[in-house]
Amino acid sequence: MQDIFDEELADMVAEEIVEERAKAFENLGDAVDEMLGEDKAAQEADEEGDESSAGGADEKQAAAEDEASDSKKGEKKFFQKKGDKKTAVLEEKIAQLEDQTKRQMAEFDNFRKRTEKEKNQMFETGARSVIEKILPIIDNFERGLITVEEDNKDSFYDGMCMIHKQMLAELEKIGVTPIEALGQEFDPNLHNAVMQVESEEFESGIVAQELLKGYKYRDTVVRHSMVAVVQ
């Protein structure tokens, strides 16, 4: 009897142990499932976070690229604007230099013309001074030749006449010419009237006598002719 009771008790204990172990295994499975679920949720959350992070990174990269592009465009516009400003300054400087060069060239041309004119005037003044000193010598030659009588005109006289002609020819080469007076109408720009005379040959206002021959150097009078004019 005791053996039967012991067997029943052992079976009951065994069943309880089995049930407890089954519950324990069931609880363990639930815990594992719960842990797996948490791990899966965490993994999904991580994946979403990664995707979000990747999306954020892409957005950040895109934003950075846009910003860089805008920066490059801004730099390009800045340098272009700066280059345009520099070009305008250079063009203005070139215009100023061109204007200054033109002014200097004009001033130099005026200086050259003025210097040339002054040089010519100095040359003319020097030439006139020399001519004025030579003319009295020509006058003395002519006076001397006039005083020679016809019977005394010899080879010496002929030589003096040749020298006189040579001197007049050389003066003519440099532009010195005698002023026509005898028989010409009186011209105060060319003639200097020292006396008035009566004449049956010439009309009033005509030069009847040439007392001293006058000369011109090119277009200017070196010495006026001293003349006698008919009343």
Coordinates of C-alpha atoms in Angstrom, one line a residue:
M1 CA 0.0 0.0 0.0
Q2 CA 2.8 2.3 0.9
D3 CA 4.5 1.5 -2.3
I4 CA 1.4 2.5 -4.3
F5 CA 1.2 5.7 -2.4
D6 CA 4.8 6.4 -3.0
E7 CA 4.5 5.7 -6.7
E8 CA 1.4 8.1 -7.0
L9 CA 3.3 10.7 -5.0
A10 CA 6.3 10.3 -7.3
D11 CA 4.1 10.7 -10.4
M12 CA 2.5 13.8 -9.0
V13 CA 5.8 15.3 -8.2
A14 CA 7.1 14.3 -11.6
E15 CA 4.1 15.9 -13.3
E16 CA 4.5 19.1 -11.2
I17 CA 8.2 19.1 -12.1
V18 CA 7.3 18.6 -15.8
E19 CA 4.7 21.4 -15.7
E20 CA 7.0 23.7 -13.9
R21 CA 9.7 23.0 -16.5
A22 CA 7.2 23.4 -19.3
K23 CA 6.2 26.8 -17.8
A24 CA 9.8 27.6 -17.4
F25 CA 10.5 26.7 -21.0
E26 CA 7.4 28.7 -22.1
N27 CA 8.5 31.7 -20.1
L28 CA 12.0 31.3 -21.5
G29 CA 10.6 31.2 -25.0
D30 CA 8.5 34.3 -24.3
A31 CA 11.6 36.0 -22.9
V32 CA 13.6 35.0 -26.0
D33 CA 10.8 36.2 -28.3
E34 CA 10.6 39.4 -26.4
M35 CA 14.3 39.8 -26.6
L36 CA 14.3 39.0 -30.3
G37 CA 11.5 41.5 -30.8
E38 CA 13.4 44.2 -29.0
D39 CA 16.5 43.4 -31.0
K40 CA 14.6 43.5 -34.2
A41 CA 12.9 46.8 -33.2
A42 CA 16.3 48.2 -32.2
Q43 CA 17.8 47.0 -35.5
E44 CA 14.9 48.5 -37.4
A45 CA 15.3 51.7 -35.4
D46 CA 19.0 51.7 -36.2
E47 CA 18.3 51.1 -39.9
E48 CA 15.8 53.9 -39.9
G49 CA 18.3 56.0 -38.0
D50 CA 21.0 55.1 -40.5
E51 CA 18.7 55.9 -43.4
S52 CA 17.7 59.1 -41.7
S53 CA 21.4 59.8 -41.1
A54 CA 22.3 58.9 -44.7
G55 CA 19.4 61.1 -45.9
G56 CA 20.6 63.8 -43.6
A57 CA 24.1 63.4 -44.8
D58 CA 22.9 63.5 -48.4
E59 CA 20.9 66.6 -47.7
K60 CA 23.9 68.1 -45.9
Q61 CA 26.1 67.2 -48.8
A62 CA 23.6 68.6 -51.3
A63 CA 23.3 71.7 -49.2
A64 CA 27.1 72.0 -49.0
E65 CA 27.4 71.5 -52.7
D66 CA 24.7 74.2 -53.3
E67 CA 26.4 76.5 -50.9
A68 CA 29.8 75.8 -52.7
S69 CA 28.1 76.4 -56.0
D70 CA 26.6 79.6 -54.8
S71 CA 29.9 80.6 -53.3
K72 CA 31.7 79.9 -56.6
K73 CA 29.0 81.9 -58.4
G74 CA 29.4 84.7 -55.9
E75 CA 33.2 84.6 -56.2
K76 CA 32.9 84.6 -60.0
K77 CA 30.5 87.6 -59.9
F78 CA 32.8 89.3 -57.4
F79 CA 36.0 88.7 -59.5
Q80 CA 34.0 89.6 -62.6
K81 CA 32.8 92.8 -61.0
K82 CA 36.3 93.5 -59.7
G83 CA 37.8 92.7 -63.2
D84 CA 35.2 95.1 -64.8
K85 CA 36.1 97.8 -62.3
K86 CA 39.8 97.3 -62.9
T87 CA 39.3 97.3 -66.7
A88 CA 37.4 100.6 -66.4
V89 CA 40.2 102.1 -64.3
L90 CA 42.8 101.0 -66.8
E91 CA 40.7 102.3 -69.7
E92 CA 40.4 105.7 -67.9
K93 CA 44.1 105.7 -67.2
I94 CA 44.8 104.9 -70.9
A95 CA 42.5 107.7 -72.0
Q96 CA 44.3 110.1 -69.7
L97 CA 47.7 109.0 -71.0
E98 CA 46.6 109.4 -74.6
D99 CA 45.2 112.8 -73.9
Q100 CA 48.4 113.8 -72.1
T101 CA 50.5 112.4 -75.0
K102 CA 48.5 114.4 -77.5
R103 CA 48.9 117.5 -75.5
Q104 CA 52.6 117.0 -75.2
M105 CA 52.9 116.3 -78.9
A106 CA 50.9 119.5 -79.7
E107 CA 53.1 121.4 -77.3
F108 CA 56.2 119.9 -78.8
D109 CA 55.0 120.8 -82.3
N110 CA 54.2 124.3 -81.3
F111 CA 57.7 124.5 -79.6
R112 CA 59.3 123.2 -82.8
K113 CA 57.4 125.7 -85.0
R114 CA 58.2 128.5 -82.6
T115 CA 61.9 127.5 -82.4
E116 CA 62.1 127.3 -86.2
K117 CA 60.5 130.7 -86.5
E118 CA 62.8 132.2 -84.0
K119 CA 65.8 130.6 -85.7
N120 CA 64.7 132.0 -89.1
Q121 CA 64.2 135.4 -87.5
M122 CA 67.7 135.3 -86.0
F123 CA 69.1 134.2 -89.4
E124 CA 67.2 137.0 -91.1
T125 CA 68.4 139.5 -88.6
G126 CA 72.0 138.4 -89.0
A127 CA 71.7 138.4 -92.8
R128 CA 70.2 141.9 -92.8
S129 CA 73.0 143.1 -90.5
V130 CA 75.7 141.7 -92.9
I131 CA 73.9 143.1 -96.0
E132 CA 73.6 146.6 -94.4
K133 CA 77.4 146.6 -93.9
I134 CA 78.1 145.4 -97.4
L135 CA 75.8 147.9 -99.2
P136 CA 78.1 151.0 -98.5
I137 CA 80.9 149.1 -100.1
I138 CA 78.8 148.5 -103.2
D139 CA 77.9 152.3 -103.2
N140 CA 81.6 153.2 -103.1
F141 CA 82.3 150.9 -106.0
E142 CA 79.6 152.5 -108.1
R143 CA 80.7 156.0 -107.2
G144 CA 84.3 155.2 -108.1
L145 CA 83.3 153.6 -111.4
I146 CA 81.1 156.6 -112.3
T147 CA 83.9 159.1 -111.8
V148 CA 86.2 157.3 -114.3
E149 CA 86.3 159.2 -117.6
E150 CA 85.7 157.5 -120.8
D151 CA 89.2 158.0 -122.0
N152 CA 90.7 156.4 -118.8
K153 CA 88.6 153.2 -119.0
D154 CA 91.3 150.6 -119.2
S155 CA 91.8 146.9 -118.2
F156 CA 91.9 147.9 -114.5
Y157 CA 88.5 149.7 -114.9
D158 CA 87.1 146.6 -116.6
G159 CA 88.4 144.4 -113.7
M160 CA 86.7 146.6 -111.2
C161 CA 83.5 146.4 -113.2
M162 CA 83.7 142.6 -113.2
I163 CA 84.2 142.6 -109.4
H164 CA 81.2 144.9 -108.9
K165 CA 79.0 142.6 -111.1
Q166 CA 80.3 139.5 -109.2
M167 CA 79.3 141.1 -105.9
L168 CA 75.9 142.0 -107.1
A169 CA 75.4 138.5 -108.5
E170 CA 76.4 136.9 -105.2
L171 CA 74.0 139.2 -103.3
E172 CA 71.2 138.3 -105.7
K173 CA 71.8 134.6 -105.0
I174 CA 71.0 135.1 -101.3
G175 CA 67.9 137.2 -102.2
V176 CA 69.3 140.8 -102.2
T177 CA 67.9 142.8 -105.1
P178 CA 67.9 146.5 -105.9
I179 CA 64.7 148.5 -105.7
E180 CA 63.5 150.0 -108.9
A181 CA 63.0 153.7 -108.4
L182 CA 63.7 155.9 -111.5
G183 CA 60.6 156.5 -113.5
Q184 CA 58.4 154.6 -111.0
E185 CA 55.5 156.0 -109.0
F186 CA 56.6 157.1 -105.6
D187 CA 55.9 154.3 -103.0
P188 CA 56.6 155.3 -99.3
N189 CA 57.1 151.6 -98.5
L190 CA 60.1 151.5 -100.9
H191 CA 61.2 155.1 -101.5
N192 CA 62.4 157.8 -99.2
A193 CA 61.7 161.2 -100.8
V194 CA 64.4 163.8 -99.9
M195 CA 63.4 166.5 -102.3
Q196 CA 60.9 167.6 -104.9
V197 CA 61.9 168.7 -108.5
E198 CA 60.3 170.0 -111.6
S199 CA 60.4 167.8 -114.7
E200 CA 59.2 167.9 -118.2
E201 CA 59.9 164.2 -118.7
F202 CA 58.0 162.8 -115.8
E203 CA 54.5 163.5 -114.3
S204 CA 53.8 164.5 -110.8
G205 CA 54.4 161.9 -108.2
I206 CA 57.0 160.1 -110.3
V207 CA 60.6 159.5 -109.1
A208 CA 62.7 161.7 -111.3
Q209 CA 66.1 161.1 -109.7
E210 CA 67.7 158.2 -107.7
L211 CA 70.2 159.7 -105.2
L212 CA 70.9 156.5 -103.4
K213 CA 70.0 153.0 -104.5
G214 CA 67.8 151.0 -102.2
Y215 CA 67.8 147.2 -101.7
K216 CA 65.4 144.5 -100.6
Y217 CA 66.3 141.2 -98.9
R218 CA 63.7 138.8 -100.1
D219 CA 60.4 140.5 -99.3
T220 CA 61.7 143.0 -96.8
V221 CA 63.3 146.4 -97.4
V222 CA 66.9 146.6 -96.2
R223 CA 67.4 150.1 -97.3
H224 CA 64.9 152.5 -98.8
S225 CA 65.9 154.3 -102.0
M226 CA 66.7 158.0 -101.5
V227 CA 64.9 159.8 -104.4
A228 CA 63.7 163.1 -105.8
V229 CA 60.0 163.2 -106.7
V230 CA 58.4 165.4 -109.3
Q231 CA 56.1 168.0 -107.8

